[in-house]
Amino acid sequence: MDETWHTKRAVSGVRPGDHALLPYGDLEERDRVMGTYVDDALTGNEKVVYVTDAPADRLPGLRPRTRARLDRYTRSRQLVVLSRADACLDARGRFAPGRLLDTLGREVGSTDAEGFRATRWTTDFSWMLDGRPLDVAAMLGCEHRLGDTVGPSAVAMAICQIDRRVCPPAQYAALRDTHEVLVEVDPRFDDGNLKIVQTFRPAGLRLEGELDHARHHVFEDELARVARLPGAVHLDLARLAFLDLGSLHLMAGLAADRTADAPLVLDDLPPGVLNIIEMVGWHRLPGLVQGRTAGFPNGGTR
Amino acid sequence: MVAVSEGFSHRVLPYAGAEELLAGAVPFLRRGVADGDRVMAVTCLGTEVLLRDALGGDAAGVEFVRADSWYAHPSRTMADCLGDAEDAAGGGRRLRLLGEPAWTHRDPLEVREWQRAEAMTNVAFARTGAALLCPYPVRALPAAIVAGARKTHPETVRGETALPNPGYLDPWTYNAACDTEPLPPPPPDAEELLIDVVDLYWLRMLVGDYARTALLPDDDVQRLLVAVTEVMTNAIRHGEGPIALRLWTDPGALVCEVADRGRWRAGTGFGLIPPRIGEPDDAAGPDGGGRFGLWAVRMLCALVQIRTGEAGTVVRLRLKLPLRVDGRLSTHSG
């Protein structure tokens, strides 16, 4: 777990002052997060400033209701879609951090006058990694200044998107360190005792808290949903404090129905849970495979 | 007289001395070596020396395992051995095991569980075709243990022949007979909680606090929490309230009891037979897990005692407490 010292926040929990990073693993993950981010703003009297070269009706994850009212939102400037050329490039098409920060400052500054409660900024920086040399220093400097603008603000919040698949590890690590918050999809389930979050790379679920009979039905439903995915399905159990035998049996039953090349992989098994599984015997749980342990790959595919 | 057959067998070999032991054990092991079986001899060191000498070159075809480590825990030993038998059968071979149970230094509760395991072996291993031979030293053992062996083994071996045991009991009948006596009542100072609405999370907090105060090691605390959650879940799903949770310490053991007013249906299995790998859970309820769950509970605890009848159902879990540094047995102080 290399990201534990960051605040990990579900997208619905993003709040003013957050300068967040969305390191998405696939487009479904990005669309799910951005759809919620945009929709929550538009239904909550907040402004969205989206820097992208895509037209407004092609924004990632747009919900049908938002799409139907797109003209109204753009006319009222509750949804502001700015091209990269207008927002953050200089006359020669190069990334101009100063211009980006000016644009952000201007849009945040007009929030109150335009009658909105807050301004949500977002852009996807992955285009900067698209085969061209990246001015890392300029980018990180920009992120620091972006954080300095958003951090103390009572009305501004920002999500910087980055495609993890195209971002080299060293650059990702540097980029991550300029953000205080990592944003992720809203949990599929969270009742205070158990949280179930869909994961995308690797595909599967992250379980946090305690899983027992009281939550078998929701777990079974979520497990069945991800089990339809092709290939290995991973369960991230690093923050699972308790797993009952019924849940283990549910996992084993589902795993037994899968093919050998599509196992159910248990990542970061806490020692207490591992102890129970070893007592029962891995050989009695065919299809269940121990994956990554303590953050180090061990048959996992992250 | 019954000829030595190729199907499953579970035989007792009562012996008064080395000569009788070797007369039964050596042909049994040699037959396995000749047939290409997986041949194991689980014995004390003295018996191993005797057997190696008598087997000569055939000893190389026998895996010798020390009995005191093999016979560590009835459910775990049976599960491991059954796994070996299934593996052998899956590879087109037969497991042939000479197993000399370790009876000394066991308290009466443990002796009963090992005897119960001997009986259930006839159910668990029947489909594997394994050949199991259990030597019992009649001079060294209490007569009741030797007499018990004739109820739990279908046949007795004398030399190279096997004779049916007239006193052999159906394993489930034997199992029920083990549990006819009521459990001793909990001590007056047992912590008792009557529960109408079960919150499993809160229940684990309570049991965990008690167990840690009693100095149960961390791994065992986790096992206890998993076990009590399973038993409580069964009580919620199949029992009748109110459900009582009781906790106390006996010398050397932490005891956790779940009691309710329900009665288990016949054929529950009591978690005594390991679930077959890849086989549907035939004793499970609508959402599964019954047979697997109770079997796993037995794997997790030192001892599980069950009584079910018209008065209700009691499941008592026992976990061993470690000796304290002053050499005294731990008792709960909180």
Short mmCIF file of N, CA and C in Angstrom, two decimals, chain A residues 88 94-101 125 128 133-146 175 178:
data_model
loop_
_atom_site.label_atom_id
_atom_site.label_comp_id
_atom_site.label_asym_id
_atom_site.label_seq_id
_atom_site.Cartn_x
_atom_site.Cartn_y
_atom_site.Cartn_z
N CYS A 88 -4.73 27.10 -21.05
CA CYS A 88 -3.41 26.85 -20.48
C CYS A 88 -2.28 26.69 -21.50
N ARG A 94 2.32 25.60 -26.44
CA ARG A 94 3.03 24.95 -25.34
C ARG A 94 2.30 25.20 -24.03
N PHE A 95 2.49 24.26 -23.13
CA PHE A 95 1.84 24.38 -21.82
C PHE A 95 2.36 25.62 -21.10
N ALA A 96 1.43 26.46 -20.64
CA ALA A 96 1.80 27.72 -19.99
C ALA A 96 1.17 27.76 -18.61
N PRO A 97 1.93 27.30 -17.59
CA PRO A 97 1.34 27.21 -16.25
C PRO A 97 0.74 28.53 -15.77
N GLY A 98 1.41 29.63 -16.09
CA GLY A 98 0.90 30.92 -15.62
C GLY A 98 -0.49 31.19 -16.17
N ARG A 99 -0.69 30.81 -17.41
CA ARG A 99 -1.99 31.05 -18.04
C ARG A 99 -3.07 30.20 -17.37
N LEU A 100 -2.69 28.95 -17.06
CA LEU A 100 -3.65 28.06 -16.40
C LEU A 100 -4.07 28.66 -15.05
N LEU A 101 -3.09 29.16 -14.32
CA LEU A 101 -3.39 29.69 -12.99
C LEU A 101 -4.21 30.99 -13.09
N PHE A 125 -4.46 15.79 -17.36
CA PHE A 125 -3.10 16.14 -17.79
C PHE A 125 -2.45 15.04 -18.63
N MET A 128 -0.40 15.62 -21.81
CA MET A 128 0.98 16.10 -21.76
C MET A 128 1.98 14.95 -21.85
N PRO A 133 8.02 15.15 -24.97
CA PRO A 133 8.82 15.30 -23.75
C PRO A 133 8.08 16.19 -22.74
N LEU A 134 8.04 15.70 -21.53
CA LEU A 134 7.28 16.41 -20.51
C LEU A 134 8.22 17.32 -19.71
N ASP A 135 7.81 18.57 -19.59
CA ASP A 135 8.56 19.49 -18.75
C ASP A 135 8.08 19.26 -17.30
N VAL A 136 8.73 18.27 -16.67
CA VAL A 136 8.27 17.83 -15.35
C VAL A 136 8.32 18.99 -14.35
N ALA A 137 9.41 19.74 -14.40
CA ALA A 137 9.56 20.83 -13.43
C ALA A 137 8.43 21.85 -13.59
N ALA A 138 8.11 22.16 -14.85
CA ALA A 138 7.04 23.14 -15.08
C ALA A 138 5.72 22.60 -14.59
N MET A 139 5.48 21.33 -14.87
CA MET A 139 4.21 20.72 -14.48
C MET A 139 4.07 20.66 -12.95
N LEU A 140 5.13 20.24 -12.28
CA LEU A 140 5.04 20.14 -10.83
C LEU A 140 4.94 21.52 -10.20
N GLY A 141 5.66 22.47 -10.78
CA GLY A 141 5.56 23.84 -10.28
C GLY A 141 4.14 24.35 -10.41
N CYS A 142 3.53 24.02 -11.53
CA CYS A 142 2.14 24.43 -11.76
C CYS A 142 1.22 23.79 -10.73
N GLU A 143 1.45 22.50 -10.48
CA GLU A 143 0.60 21.80 -9.50
C GLU A 143 0.75 22.41 -8.11
N HIS A 144 1.98 22.75 -7.75
CA HIS A 144 2.19 23.37 -6.43
C HIS A 144 1.41 24.67 -6.33
N ARG A 145 1.49 25.48 -7.39
CA ARG A 145 0.81 26.77 -7.35
C ARG A 145 -0.71 26.58 -7.40
N LEU A 146 -1.13 25.53 -8.13
CA LEU A 146 -2.56 25.23 -8.16
C LEU A 146 -3.05 24.87 -6.75
N LEU A 175 4.07 13.53 -9.21
CA LEU A 175 2.78 14.19 -9.38
C LEU A 175 1.88 13.95 -8.16
N THR A 178 2.34 16.12 -5.13
CA THR A 178 1.89 17.52 -5.14
C THR A 178 0.40 17.62 -4.82
#
